[in-house]
């Protein structure tokens, strides 16, 4: 499983930002589209909120890849 790190001093990262940081989408618009289409799972469940806050220990799935937030 791959992972991304939250920026130092931050408590969380938003789902759209996490998709971009993981290199799974090219832009915020792309993130918005795949999230709203129900293509992204957070902790095993589909989540359609682009602003969903992810904390260390959460994971998200898209396009056959699972990414853990650290």
GROMACS .gro file of C-alpha atoms in nm:
model
   70
    1UNK     CA    1   0.000   0.000   0.000
    2UNK     CA    2   0.126   0.342  -0.092
    3UNK     CA    3   0.103   0.637   0.145
    4UNK     CA    4   0.103   1.016   0.153
    5UNK     CA    5   0.201   1.242   0.440
    6UNK     CA    6  -0.003   1.532   0.571
    7UNK     CA    7   0.187   1.860   0.560
    8UNK     CA    8   0.377   1.932   0.881
    9UNK     CA    9   0.167   2.137   1.120
   10UNK     CA   10  -0.160   2.023   0.960
   11UNK     CA   11  -0.407   1.783   1.123
   12UNK     CA   12  -0.581   1.664   0.806
   13UNK     CA   13  -0.585   1.675   0.426
   14UNK     CA   14  -0.897   1.708   0.214
   15UNK     CA   15  -0.987   1.420  -0.016
   16UNK     CA   16  -0.947   1.620  -0.338
   17UNK     CA   17  -0.602   1.739  -0.230
   18UNK     CA   18  -0.505   1.386  -0.128
   19UNK     CA   19  -0.593   1.249  -0.473
   20UNK     CA   20  -0.374   1.514  -0.635
   21UNK     CA   21  -0.087   1.463  -0.388
   22UNK     CA   22  -0.094   1.087  -0.453
   23UNK     CA   23  -0.070   1.154  -0.827
   24UNK     CA   24  -0.400   0.978  -0.900
   25UNK     CA   25  -0.554   1.282  -1.074
   26UNK     CA   26  -0.400   1.571  -1.263
   27UNK     CA   27  -0.609   1.857  -1.128
   28UNK     CA   28  -0.865   1.966  -0.874
   29UNK     CA   29  -1.131   1.950  -1.145
   30UNK     CA   30  -1.041   1.587  -1.217
   31UNK     CA   31  -1.061   1.512  -0.844
   32UNK     CA   32  -1.403   1.677  -0.821
   33UNK     CA   33  -1.537   1.470  -1.112
   34UNK     CA   34  -1.418   1.128  -0.990
   35UNK     CA   35  -1.532   1.198  -0.632
   36UNK     CA   36  -1.878   1.317  -0.736
   37UNK     CA   37  -1.913   1.018  -0.971
   38UNK     CA   38  -1.869   0.787  -0.671
   39UNK     CA   39  -1.539   0.641  -0.794
   40UNK     CA   40  -1.351   0.705  -0.467
   41UNK     CA   41  -1.380   0.507  -0.146
   42UNK     CA   42  -1.270   0.634   0.195
   43UNK     CA   43  -1.209   0.365   0.456
   44UNK     CA   44  -1.391   0.116   0.235
   45UNK     CA   45  -1.703   0.323   0.167
   46UNK     CA   46  -1.789   0.546  -0.130
   47UNK     CA   47  -1.766   0.913  -0.033
   48UNK     CA   48  -1.881   1.189  -0.269
   49UNK     CA   49  -1.754   1.484  -0.061
   50UNK     CA   50  -1.448   1.650  -0.214
   51UNK     CA   51  -1.387   1.835   0.113
   52UNK     CA   52  -1.393   1.516   0.322
   53UNK     CA   53  -1.119   1.549   0.582
   54UNK     CA   54  -0.869   1.264   0.598
   55UNK     CA   55  -0.664   1.208   0.912
   56UNK     CA   56  -0.361   0.986   0.977
   57UNK     CA   57  -0.471   0.623   0.961
   58UNK     CA   58  -0.744   0.686   0.702
   59UNK     CA   59  -0.712   0.534   0.357
   60UNK     CA   60  -0.873   0.602   0.023
   61UNK     CA   61  -0.910   0.398  -0.293
   62UNK     CA   62  -0.929   0.503  -0.656
   63UNK     CA   63  -0.849   0.334  -0.985
   64UNK     CA   64  -0.742   0.009  -0.817
   65UNK     CA   65  -0.495   0.179  -0.582
   66UNK     CA   66  -0.523   0.219  -0.207
   67UNK     CA   67  -0.341   0.506  -0.037
   68UNK     CA   68  -0.288   0.543   0.337
   69UNK     CA   69  -0.274   0.886   0.500
   70UNK     CA   70   0.017   0.931   0.745
   0.00000   0.00000   0.00000
